[in-house]
Amino acid sequence: MSIISVSKLNKSYGISPVLTDISFHVNEGDKIGIVGANGAGKSTLIKILNDELSPDSGELYINKSISIGYLKQQDQFPGGGTVREEILGRKDEFRLPEGIDPEKWGLSMLQKLGFDDDYLSKNVGLLSGGERTRLALALMLLKNPSLLMLDEPTNHLDIASLKWLEQHLKSYRGTLLVISHDRYFLDKICSRIFEVENHRLAAYEGNYSSYVEKKRKNYEVALRHHEKQQKEILILGIESSCDETAASVVKNGREVLSNVISSQIDIHTLYGGVVPEIASRKHIEKINQVVTAALDNASMKIEEIDSIAVTYGPGLIGPLLTGVSFAKGLSFASGLPLVGVHHIEGHISANYIENKELEPEFICLVVSGGHTHLVRVVDYGSYEILGMTQDDAAGEAFDKVARAIGLGYPGGPKIDKISKEGNPDAIHFPRAHVAAGEYDFSFSGLKSSVLNYLNSMEMKNEKIVTADVAASFQKAVVDVLVANAMAAVDKYGEKKFALAGGVASNSALRAAMEKACAERNVEFYRPSPVLCTDNAAMIAAAGYYDFIRGKRAGLDLNAVANLKLK
């Protein structure tokens, strides 16, 4: 007989979904383990079943004739008497077989859950949180309800108490729903497993070991299916985080079928840098044309695409919103799944496009106008941040110094060009090392040093050799980037190193990194210049690996200007 029935239940906190389209039945006598990662929604589900939370939508039926016992993770037992008084004072609530002395049974239950004679005379108010939870568990088992809902009941038990609880629940004749991370505990008492993952619930027959085996087989089937379909996965990437409107179609994360970029550099050059409001308006004007061109250049129709990947941060909020809103609308209209991509992850993934043999793990230095990150790429979509700038990004320093010496915007390529005519050792500018972070960067002081040098030369009415200033500044930046990157390579023993980001197209940086890697017998990877600047091919490449791992974004995806890389 079914005592719980749930159909298409949904629950969100704000705009964040927790449970989506959950459906299941619980039959009388079932012993069900609920598993999933921390934060997956297990406790939320139990709270909804216990009427502590209300679902946003869906149907929920619980047989009203059953009695329910619900143990929270931290169940604060009420009362101010001693342990003995509080338990035995409720003996009229005990549900025991005939002929059993409730007082003896109650004291025996307390003993088996770790309450010795010293505890019995202890005031409940003096117990720890874990002890009060054990006390609540004891009372609940003595009441012997027809449905037990237990949230991590083994957290505060010693080995002897745990073994007793296993035996007690095995012989318990009611229905059990239990959340636990103890696989051995679940193995011994459960006959079904509910897994909560990615906001959804999947039911498995058998104990925990059986669930693990079935999940492994399901994964192998999915992997074989993916391998058969791998040649056909096409991702449409959309990038609009700053002043380039870009779209691209990429096959299997490595083969670029089209890559369309509409740049706004000429417009922003007039202002000496990117004006966010102007950038946003230009994105709105161009984005539909750019996406259409990307599909046309790839000889594709939107129906042939498998997923849409879009940059949702970090970046300028207005430009980001333009791309995200367009991608969500296209996803809704076409029915295609949507994947949100981190902009820095996109830059890292640009290396996969032209280096088909490159696979994690490796160390990557991402240097651009807005970011300077030293990242250990542990796996596709898995990153460890080793260091980052504490003030100006490297590209930002290039732009500010270029403006100061009269080169204008964009500063990176202009400094790179004129530096070839200058002496990089003409002026000694400082190389900053951040004491608090072994691999962190700081370029604000270097920028200030250049400005001070220029002011000093002007005050002394001495000639400023622009090429020497540019070359010396560039060498100071490159020296720090190479030193920190190679220190990480040496420490972690990595044999693969990659560059990424707009500044990665700088010729001096590429040459210095190539030399440093060759000296260490480390493979050096860098994208072509067109893939160093902001582009959608890199977003589609990153989106491909997220897509095949099952990552999906809903229509509640929002732009996040300061999105962190995880």
PDB file of N, CA and C in Angstrom, residues 371-460:
ATOM      1  N   HIS A 371      41.788  40.379 -16.526  1.00  0.00           N
ATOM      2  CA  HIS A 371      42.122  39.235 -15.676  1.00  0.00           C
ATOM      3  C   HIS A 371      43.601  38.885 -15.769  1.00  0.00           C
ATOM      4  N   THR A 372      44.166  38.508 -14.643  1.00  0.00           N
ATOM      5  CA  THR A 372      45.480  37.871 -14.610  1.00  0.00           C
ATOM      6  C   THR A 372      45.386  36.746 -13.588  1.00  0.00           C
ATOM      7  N   HIS A 373      45.217  35.535 -14.074  1.00  0.00           N
ATOM      8  CA  HIS A 373      45.013  34.358 -13.223  1.00  0.00           C
ATOM      9  C   HIS A 373      46.040  33.288 -13.568  1.00  0.00           C
ATOM     10  N   LEU A 374      46.624  32.699 -12.549  1.00  0.00           N
ATOM     11  CA  LEU A 374      47.468  31.515 -12.732  1.00  0.00           C
ATOM     12  C   LEU A 374      46.654  30.330 -12.217  1.00  0.00           C
ATOM     13  N   VAL A 375      46.336  29.415 -13.119  1.00  0.00           N
ATOM     14  CA  VAL A 375      45.345  28.374 -12.835  1.00  0.00           C
ATOM     15  C   VAL A 375      45.942  26.994 -13.078  1.00  0.00           C
ATOM     16  N   ARG A 376      45.676  26.088 -12.163  1.00  0.00           N
ATOM     17  CA  ARG A 376      45.992  24.676 -12.383  1.00  0.00           C
ATOM     18  C   ARG A 376      44.725  24.002 -12.892  1.00  0.00           C
ATOM     19  N   VAL A 377      44.774  23.530 -14.127  1.00  0.00           N
ATOM     20  CA  VAL A 377      43.629  22.871 -14.748  1.00  0.00           C
ATOM     21  C   VAL A 377      43.668  21.404 -14.346  1.00  0.00           C
ATOM     22  N   VAL A 378      42.840  21.041 -13.384  1.00  0.00           N
ATOM     23  CA  VAL A 378      42.840  19.686 -12.824  1.00  0.00           C
ATOM     24  C   VAL A 378      42.131  18.715 -13.770  1.00  0.00           C
ATOM     25  N   ASP A 379      41.031  19.190 -14.348  1.00  0.00           N
ATOM     26  CA  ASP A 379      40.250  18.378 -15.287  1.00  0.00           C
ATOM     27  C   ASP A 379      39.410  19.344 -16.102  1.00  0.00           C
ATOM     28  N   TYR A 380      38.703  18.840 -17.102  1.00  0.00           N
ATOM     29  CA  TYR A 380      37.788  19.702 -17.838  1.00  0.00           C
ATOM     30  C   TYR A 380      36.744  20.247 -16.857  1.00  0.00           C
ATOM     31  N   GLY A 381      36.679  21.559 -16.732  1.00  0.00           N
ATOM     32  CA  GLY A 381      35.711  22.179 -15.832  1.00  0.00           C
ATOM     33  C   GLY A 381      36.106  22.190 -14.377  1.00  0.00           C
ATOM     34  N   SER A 382      37.322  21.734 -14.047  1.00  0.00           N
ATOM     35  CA  SER A 382      37.783  21.699 -12.657  1.00  0.00           C
ATOM     36  C   SER A 382      39.096  22.468 -12.551  1.00  0.00           C
ATOM     37  N   TYR A 383      39.115  23.509 -11.701  1.00  0.00           N
ATOM     38  CA  TYR A 383      40.253  24.425 -11.660  1.00  0.00           C
ATOM     39  C   TYR A 383      40.686  24.726 -10.225  1.00  0.00           C
ATOM     40  N   GLU A 384      41.967  24.927 -10.074  1.00  0.00           N
ATOM     41  CA  GLU A 384      42.533  25.379  -8.803  1.00  0.00           C
ATOM     42  C   GLU A 384      43.248  26.705  -9.060  1.00  0.00           C
ATOM     43  N   ILE A 385      42.782  27.770  -8.431  1.00  0.00           N
ATOM     44  CA  ILE A 385      43.392  29.089  -8.609  1.00  0.00           C
ATOM     45  C   ILE A 385      44.657  29.157  -7.765  1.00  0.00           C
ATOM     46  N   LEU A 386      45.805  29.268  -8.429  1.00  0.00           N
ATOM     47  CA  LEU A 386      47.077  29.357  -7.716  1.00  0.00           C
ATOM     48  C   LEU A 386      47.428  30.800  -7.371  1.00  0.00           C
ATOM     49  N   GLY A 387      47.115  31.712  -8.259  1.00  0.00           N
ATOM     50  CA  GLY A 387      47.428  33.112  -8.025  1.00  0.00           C
ATOM     51  C   GLY A 387      46.616  33.995  -8.941  1.00  0.00           C
ATOM     52  N   MET A 388      46.480  35.261  -8.567  1.00  0.00           N
ATOM     53  CA  MET A 388      45.751  36.225  -9.385  1.00  0.00           C
ATOM     54  C   MET A 388      46.203  37.629  -9.022  1.00  0.00           C
ATOM     55  N   THR A 389      45.855  38.596  -9.861  1.00  0.00           N
ATOM     56  CA  THR A 389      46.267  39.960  -9.578  1.00  0.00           C
ATOM     57  C   THR A 389      45.528  40.515  -8.374  1.00  0.00           C
ATOM     58  N   GLN A 390      46.243  41.320  -7.608  1.00  0.00           N
ATOM     59  CA  GLN A 390      45.641  41.947  -6.428  1.00  0.00           C
ATOM     60  C   GLN A 390      45.190  43.379  -6.728  1.00  0.00           C
ATOM     61  N   ASP A 391      45.453  43.863  -7.933  1.00  0.00           N
ATOM     62  CA  ASP A 391      45.008  45.212  -8.310  1.00  0.00           C
ATOM     63  C   ASP A 391      44.746  45.236  -9.817  1.00  0.00           C
ATOM     64  N   ASP A 392      45.611  45.924 -10.581  1.00  0.00           N
ATOM     65  CA  ASP A 392      45.418  45.988 -12.026  1.00  0.00           C
ATOM     66  C   ASP A 392      45.731  44.643 -12.678  1.00  0.00           C
ATOM     67  N   ALA A 393      44.942  44.293 -13.704  1.00  0.00           N
ATOM     68  CA  ALA A 393      45.302  43.160 -14.546  1.00  0.00           C
ATOM     69  C   ALA A 393      46.444  43.594 -15.460  1.00  0.00           C
ATOM     70  N   ALA A 394      47.170  42.609 -16.013  1.00  0.00           N
ATOM     71  CA  ALA A 394      48.300  42.932 -16.878  1.00  0.00           C
ATOM     72  C   ALA A 394      47.857  43.767 -18.078  1.00  0.00           C
ATOM     73  N   GLY A 395      46.761  43.351 -18.725  1.00  0.00           N
ATOM     74  CA  GLY A 395      46.264  44.090 -19.882  1.00  0.00           C
ATOM     75  C   GLY A 395      45.811  45.494 -19.527  1.00  0.00           C
ATOM     76  N   GLU A 396      45.251  45.645 -18.341  1.00  0.00           N
ATOM     77  CA  GLU A 396      44.826  46.961 -17.865  1.00  0.00           C
ATOM     78  C   GLU A 396      46.030  47.879 -17.704  1.00  0.00           C
ATOM     79  N   ALA A 397      47.139  47.350 -17.179  1.00  0.00           N
ATOM     80  CA  ALA A 397      48.368  48.128 -17.028  1.00  0.00           C
ATOM     81  C   ALA A 397      48.913  48.531 -18.398  1.00  0.00           C
ATOM     82  N   PHE A 398      48.852  47.623 -19.367  1.00  0.00           N
ATOM     83  CA  PHE A 398      49.278  47.960 -20.726  1.00  0.00           C
ATOM     84  C   PHE A 398      48.474  49.143 -21.269  1.00  0.00           C
ATOM     85  N   ASP A 399      47.147  49.114 -21.090  1.00  0.00           N
ATOM     86  CA  ASP A 399      46.299  50.188 -21.604  1.00  0.00           C
ATOM     87  C   ASP A 399      46.616  51.526 -20.941  1.00  0.00           C
ATOM     88  N   LYS A 400      46.824  51.506 -19.619  1.00  0.00           N
ATOM     89  CA  LYS A 400      47.071  52.756 -18.897  1.00  0.00           C
ATOM     90  C   LYS A 400      48.437  53.350 -19.249  1.00  0.00           C
ATOM     91  N   VAL A 401      49.427  52.499 -19.369  1.00  0.00           N
ATOM     92  CA  VAL A 401      50.761  52.990 -19.730  1.00  0.00           C
ATOM     93  C   VAL A 401      50.773  53.480 -21.172  1.00  0.00           C
ATOM     94  N   ALA A 402      50.093  52.759 -22.078  1.00  0.00           N
ATOM     95  CA  ALA A 402      50.021  53.188 -23.479  1.00  0.00           C
ATOM     96  C   ALA A 402      49.386  54.567 -23.595  1.00  0.00           C
ATOM     97  N   ARG A 403      48.347  54.795 -22.808  1.00  0.00           N
ATOM     98  CA  ARG A 403      47.702  56.116 -22.822  1.00  0.00           C
ATOM     99  C   ARG A 403      48.666  57.178 -22.313  1.00  0.00           C
ATOM    100  N   ALA A 404      49.439  56.830 -21.272  1.00  0.00           N
ATOM    101  CA  ALA A 404      50.349  57.808 -20.670  1.00  0.00           C
ATOM    102  C   ALA A 404      51.486  58.202 -21.614  1.00  0.00           C
ATOM    103  N   ILE A 405      51.933  57.285 -22.476  1.00  0.00           N
ATOM    104  CA  ILE A 405      53.047  57.605 -23.382  1.00  0.00           C
ATOM    105  C   ILE A 405      52.560  57.985 -24.779  1.00  0.00           C
ATOM    106  N   GLY A 406      51.225  58.212 -24.872  1.00  0.00           N
ATOM    107  CA  GLY A 406      50.678  58.768 -26.095  1.00  0.00           C
ATOM    108  C   GLY A 406      50.368  57.791 -27.202  1.00  0.00           C
ATOM    109  N   LEU A 407      50.291  56.493 -26.881  1.00  0.00           N
ATOM    110  CA  LEU A 407      50.012  55.509 -27.926  1.00  0.00           C
ATOM    111  C   LEU A 407      48.517  55.295 -28.128  1.00  0.00           C
ATOM    112  N   GLY A 408      47.720  55.528 -27.086  1.00  0.00           N
ATOM    113  CA  GLY A 408      46.277  55.362 -27.193  1.00  0.00           C
ATOM    114  C   GLY A 408      45.817  53.941 -26.970  1.00  0.00           C
ATOM    115  N   TYR A 409      44.534  53.728 -27.281  1.00  0.00           N
ATOM    116  CA  TYR A 409      43.862  52.447 -27.033  1.00  0.00           C
ATOM    117  C   TYR A 409      43.700  51.686 -28.346  1.00  0.00           C
ATOM    118  N   PRO A 410      43.830  50.351 -28.377  1.00  0.00           N
ATOM    119  CA  PRO A 410      44.174  49.456 -27.264  1.00  0.00           C
ATOM    120  C   PRO A 410      45.683  49.415 -27.041  1.00  0.00           C
ATOM    121  N   GLY A 411      46.081  49.398 -25.773  1.00  0.00           N
ATOM    122  CA  GLY A 411      47.494  49.552 -25.443  1.00  0.00           C
ATOM    123  C   GLY A 411      48.354  48.346 -25.702  1.00  0.00           C
ATOM    124  N   GLY A 412      47.801  47.133 -25.515  1.00  0.00           N
ATOM    125  CA  GLY A 412      48.611  45.927 -25.632  1.00  0.00           C
ATOM    126  C   GLY A 412      49.333  45.792 -26.958  1.00  0.00           C
ATOM    127  N   PRO A 413      48.609  45.750 -28.082  1.00  0.00           N
ATOM    128  CA  PRO A 413      49.292  45.584 -29.370  1.00  0.00           C
ATOM    129  C   PRO A 413      50.179  46.767 -29.741  1.00  0.00           C
ATOM    130  N   LYS A 414      49.824  47.964 -29.292  1.00  0.00           N
ATOM    131  CA  LYS A 414      50.636  49.143 -29.641  1.00  0.00           C
ATOM    132  C   LYS A 414      51.957  49.147 -28.875  1.00  0.00           C
ATOM    133  N   ILE A 415      51.928  48.759 -27.608  1.00  0.00           N
ATOM    134  CA  ILE A 415      53.179  48.656 -26.847  1.00  0.00           C
ATOM    135  C   ILE A 415      54.037  47.524 -27.403  1.00  0.00           C
ATOM    136  N   ASP A 416      53.410  46.398 -27.750  1.00  0.00           N
ATOM    137  CA  ASP A 416      54.149  45.273 -28.320  1.00  0.00           C
ATOM    138  C   ASP A 416      54.874  45.701 -29.596  1.00  0.00           C
ATOM    139  N   LYS A 417      54.210  46.463 -30.432  1.00  0.00           N
ATOM    140  CA  LYS A 417      54.794  46.882 -31.711  1.00  0.00           C
ATOM    141  C   LYS A 417      55.960  47.845 -31.518  1.00  0.00           C
ATOM    142  N   ILE A 418      55.746  48.906 -30.713  1.00  0.00           N
ATOM    143  CA  ILE A 418      56.792  49.924 -30.580  1.00  0.00           C
ATOM    144  C   ILE A 418      57.967  49.420 -29.744  1.00  0.00           C
ATOM    145  N   SER A 419      57.717  48.414 -28.881  1.00  0.00           N
ATOM    146  CA  SER A 419      58.795  47.879 -28.040  1.00  0.00           C
ATOM    147  C   SER A 419      59.898  47.237 -28.863  1.00  0.00           C
ATOM    148  N   LYS A 420      59.553  46.789 -30.050  1.00  0.00           N
ATOM    149  CA  LYS A 420      60.561  46.171 -30.920  1.00  0.00           C
ATOM    150  C   LYS A 420      61.616  47.192 -31.368  1.00  0.00           C
ATOM    151  N   GLU A 421      61.286  48.473 -31.238  1.00  0.00           N
ATOM    152  CA  GLU A 421      62.216  49.539 -31.626  1.00  0.00           C
ATOM    153  C   GLU A 421      62.997  50.084 -30.424  1.00  0.00           C
ATOM    154  N   GLY A 422      62.661  49.620 -29.213  1.00  0.00           N
ATOM    155  CA  GLY A 422      63.264  50.178 -28.011  1.00  0.00           C
ATOM    156  C   GLY A 422      64.221  49.233 -27.321  1.00  0.00           C
ATOM    157  N   ASN A 423      64.846  49.753 -26.266  1.00  0.00           N
ATOM    158  CA  ASN A 423      65.798  48.997 -25.452  1.00  0.00           C
ATOM    159  C   ASN A 423      65.101  48.562 -24.166  1.00  0.00           C
ATOM    160  N   PRO A 424      64.857  47.287 -23.980  1.00  0.00           N
ATOM    161  CA  PRO A 424      64.130  46.823 -22.784  1.00  0.00           C
ATOM    162  C   PRO A 424      64.917  47.003 -21.489  1.00  0.00           C
ATOM    163  N   ASP A 425      66.220  47.278 -21.588  1.00  0.00           N
ATOM    164  CA  ASP A 425      67.041  47.484 -20.397  1.00  0.00           C
ATOM    165  C   ASP A 425      67.380  48.949 -20.168  1.00  0.00           C
ATOM    166  N   ALA A 426      66.747  49.832 -20.923  1.00  0.00           N
ATOM    167  CA  ALA A 426      67.055  51.264 -20.808  1.00  0.00           C
ATOM    168  C   ALA A 426      66.634  51.831 -19.462  1.00  0.00           C
ATOM    169  N   ILE A 427      65.509  51.382 -18.947  1.00  0.00           N
ATOM    170  CA  ILE A 427      64.959  51.897 -17.687  1.00  0.00           C
ATOM    171  C   ILE A 427      64.612  50.703 -16.808  1.00  0.00           C
ATOM    172  N   HIS A 428      65.004  50.762 -15.555  1.00  0.00           N
ATOM    173  CA  HIS A 428      64.660  49.660 -14.651  1.00  0.00           C
ATOM    174  C   HIS A 428      63.388  50.015 -13.889  1.00  0.00           C
ATOM    175  N   PHE A 429      62.328  49.339 -14.237  1.00  0.00           N
ATOM    176  CA  PHE A 429      61.070  49.483 -13.515  1.00  0.00           C
ATOM    177  C   PHE A 429      60.926  48.313 -12.535  1.00  0.00           C
ATOM    178  N   PRO A 430      60.203  48.506 -11.426  1.00  0.00           N
ATOM    179  CA  PRO A 430      60.127  47.470 -10.373  1.00  0.00           C
ATOM    180  C   PRO A 430      59.357  46.227 -10.819  1.00  0.00           C
ATOM    181  N   ARG A 431      59.737  45.092 -10.239  1.00  0.00           N
ATOM    182  CA  ARG A 431      59.021  43.825 -10.409  1.00  0.00           C
ATOM    183  C   ARG A 431      58.388  43.499  -9.069  1.00  0.00           C
ATOM    184  N   ALA A 432      57.085  43.600  -9.001  1.00  0.00           N
ATOM    185  CA  ALA A 432      56.395  43.420  -7.717  1.00  0.00           C
ATOM    186  C   ALA A 432      56.228  41.941  -7.387  1.00  0.00           C
ATOM    187  N   HIS A 433      56.454  41.620  -6.109  1.00  0.00           N
ATOM    188  CA  HIS A 433      56.187  40.277  -5.592  1.00  0.00           C
ATOM    189  C   HIS A 433      55.281  40.420  -4.377  1.00  0.00           C
ATOM    190  N   VAL A 434      54.165  39.703  -4.392  1.00  0.00           N
ATOM    191  CA  VAL A 434      53.157  39.821  -3.332  1.00  0.00           C
ATOM    192  C   VAL A 434      53.517  38.872  -2.200  1.00  0.00           C
ATOM    193  N   ALA A 435      53.785  39.438  -1.030  1.00  0.00           N
ATOM    194  CA  ALA A 435      54.231  38.613   0.098  1.00  0.00           C
ATOM    195  C   ALA A 435      53.164  37.616   0.545  1.00  0.00           C
ATOM    196  N   ALA A 436      51.893  38.038   0.474  1.00  0.00           N
ATOM    197  CA  ALA A 436      50.823  37.180   0.996  1.00  0.00           C
ATOM    198  C   ALA A 436      50.456  36.051   0.051  1.00  0.00           C
ATOM    199  N   GLY A 437      50.866  36.146  -1.207  1.00  0.00           N
ATOM    200  CA  GLY A 437      50.507  35.106  -2.172  1.00  0.00           C
ATOM    201  C   GLY A 437      51.683  34.765  -3.061  1.00  0.00           C
ATOM    202  N   GLU A 438      52.149  33.533  -2.967  1.00  0.00           N
ATOM    203  CA  GLU A 438      53.356  33.123  -3.682  1.00  0.00           C
ATOM    204  C   GLU A 438      53.249  33.337  -5.181  1.00  0.00           C
ATOM    205  N   TYR A 439      52.028  33.144  -5.720  1.00  0.00           N
ATOM    206  CA  TYR A 439      51.846  33.248  -7.164  1.00  0.00           C
ATOM    207  C   TYR A 439      50.945  34.424  -7.561  1.00  0.00           C
ATOM    208  N   ASP A 440      50.679  35.336  -6.633  1.00  0.00           N
ATOM    209  CA  ASP A 440      49.839  36.490  -6.938  1.00  0.00           C
ATOM    210  C   ASP A 440      50.630  37.556  -7.695  1.00  0.00           C
ATOM    211  N   PHE A 441      49.888  38.471  -8.319  1.00  0.00           N
ATOM    212  CA  PHE A 441      50.493  39.521  -9.130  1.00  0.00           C
ATOM    213  C   PHE A 441      50.040  40.897  -8.642  1.00  0.00           C
ATOM    214  N   SER A 442      50.842  41.915  -8.950  1.00  0.00           N
ATOM    215  CA  SER A 442      50.480  43.311  -8.688  1.00  0.00           C
ATOM    216  C   SER A 442      51.152  44.175  -9.746  1.00  0.00           C
ATOM    217  N   PHE A 443      50.342  44.926 -10.490  1.00  0.00           N
ATOM    218  CA  PHE A 443      50.889  45.781 -11.545  1.00  0.00           C
ATOM    219  C   PHE A 443      50.595  47.260 -11.310  1.00  0.00           C
ATOM    220  N   SER A 444      49.886  47.580 -10.246  1.00  0.00           N
ATOM    221  CA  SER A 444      49.558  48.981  -9.965  1.00  0.00           C
ATOM    222  C   SER A 444      50.818  49.791  -9.663  1.00  0.00           C
ATOM    223  N   GLY A 445      51.736  49.207  -8.876  1.00  0.00           N
ATOM    224  CA  GLY A 445      52.974  49.907  -8.539  1.00  0.00           C
ATOM    225  C   GLY A 445      53.857  50.123  -9.752  1.00  0.00           C
ATOM    226  N   LEU A 446      53.888  49.144 -10.648  1.00  0.00           N
ATOM    227  CA  LEU A 446      54.659  49.278 -11.881  1.00  0.00           C
ATOM    228  C   LEU A 446      54.105  50.414 -12.731  1.00  0.00           C
ATOM    229  N   LYS A 447      52.793  50.443 -12.852  1.00  0.00           N
ATOM    230  CA  LYS A 447      52.150  51.524 -13.615  1.00  0.00           C
ATOM    231  C   LYS A 447      52.501  52.881 -13.011  1.00  0.00           C
ATOM    232  N   SER A 448      52.434  52.986 -11.675  1.00  0.00           N
ATOM    233  CA  SER A 448      52.758  54.248 -11.004  1.00  0.00           C
ATOM    234  C   SER A 448      54.221  54.616 -11.211  1.00  0.00           C
ATOM    235  N   SER A 449      55.098  53.616 -11.231  1.00  0.00           N
ATOM    236  CA  SER A 449      56.517  53.878 -11.450  1.00  0.00           C
ATOM    237  C   SER A 449      56.757  54.472 -12.834  1.00  0.00           C
ATOM    238  N   VAL A 450      56.043  53.955 -13.841  1.00  0.00           N
ATOM    239  CA  VAL A 450      56.165  54.499 -15.196  1.00  0.00           C
ATOM    240  C   VAL A 450      55.678  55.946 -15.223  1.00  0.00           C
ATOM    241  N   LEU A 451      54.545  56.217 -14.579  1.00  0.00           N
ATOM    242  CA  LEU A 451      54.008  57.580 -14.556  1.00  0.00           C
ATOM    243  C   LEU A 451      54.969  58.536 -13.840  1.00  0.00           C
ATOM    244  N   ASN A 452      55.547  58.057 -12.737  1.00  0.00           N
ATOM    245  CA  ASN A 452      56.521  58.894 -12.010  1.00  0.00           C
ATOM    246  C   ASN A 452      57.743  59.185 -12.872  1.00  0.00           C
ATOM    247  N   TYR A 453      58.202  58.179 -13.614  1.00  0.00           N
ATOM    248  CA  TYR A 453      59.343  58.374 -14.514  1.00  0.00           C
ATOM    249  C   TYR A 453      59.025  59.437 -15.568  1.00  0.00           C
ATOM    250  N   LEU A 454      57.847  59.343 -16.155  1.00  0.00           N
ATOM    251  CA  LEU A 454      57.451  60.308 -17.183  1.00  0.00           C
ATOM    252  C   LEU A 454      57.371  61.720 -16.609  1.00  0.00           C
ATOM    253  N   ASN A 455      56.769  61.838 -15.430  1.00  0.00           N
ATOM    254  CA  ASN A 455      56.658  63.156 -14.793  1.00  0.00           C
ATOM    255  C   ASN A 455      58.034  63.725 -14.465  1.00  0.00           C
ATOM    256  N   SER A 456      58.928  62.854 -13.983  1.00  0.00           N
ATOM    257  CA  SER A 456      60.284  63.295 -13.640  1.00  0.00           C
ATOM    258  C   SER A 456      61.030  63.795 -14.874  1.00  0.00           C
ATOM    259  N   MET A 457      60.920  63.073 -15.964  1.00  0.00           N
ATOM    260  CA  MET A 457      61.601  63.469 -17.197  1.00  0.00           C
ATOM    261  C   MET A 457      61.051  64.788 -17.732  1.00  0.00           C
ATOM    262  N   GLU A 458      59.755  64.976 -17.621  1.00  0.00           N
ATOM    263  CA  GLU A 458      59.150  66.230 -18.083  1.00  0.00           C
ATOM    264  C   GLU A 458      59.588  67.411 -17.218  1.00  0.00           C
ATOM    265  N   MET A 459      59.645  67.175 -15.899  1.00  0.00           N
ATOM    266  CA  MET A 459      60.064  68.254 -14.988  1.00  0.00           C
ATOM    267  C   MET A 459      61.511  68.648 -15.235  1.00  0.00           C
ATOM    268  N   LYS A 460      62.341  67.677 -15.620  1.00  0.00           N
ATOM    269  CA  LYS A 460      63.754  67.972 -15.889  1.00  0.00           C
ATOM    270  C   LYS A 460      63.974  68.381 -17.354  1.00  0.00           C
TER     271      LYS A 460
END
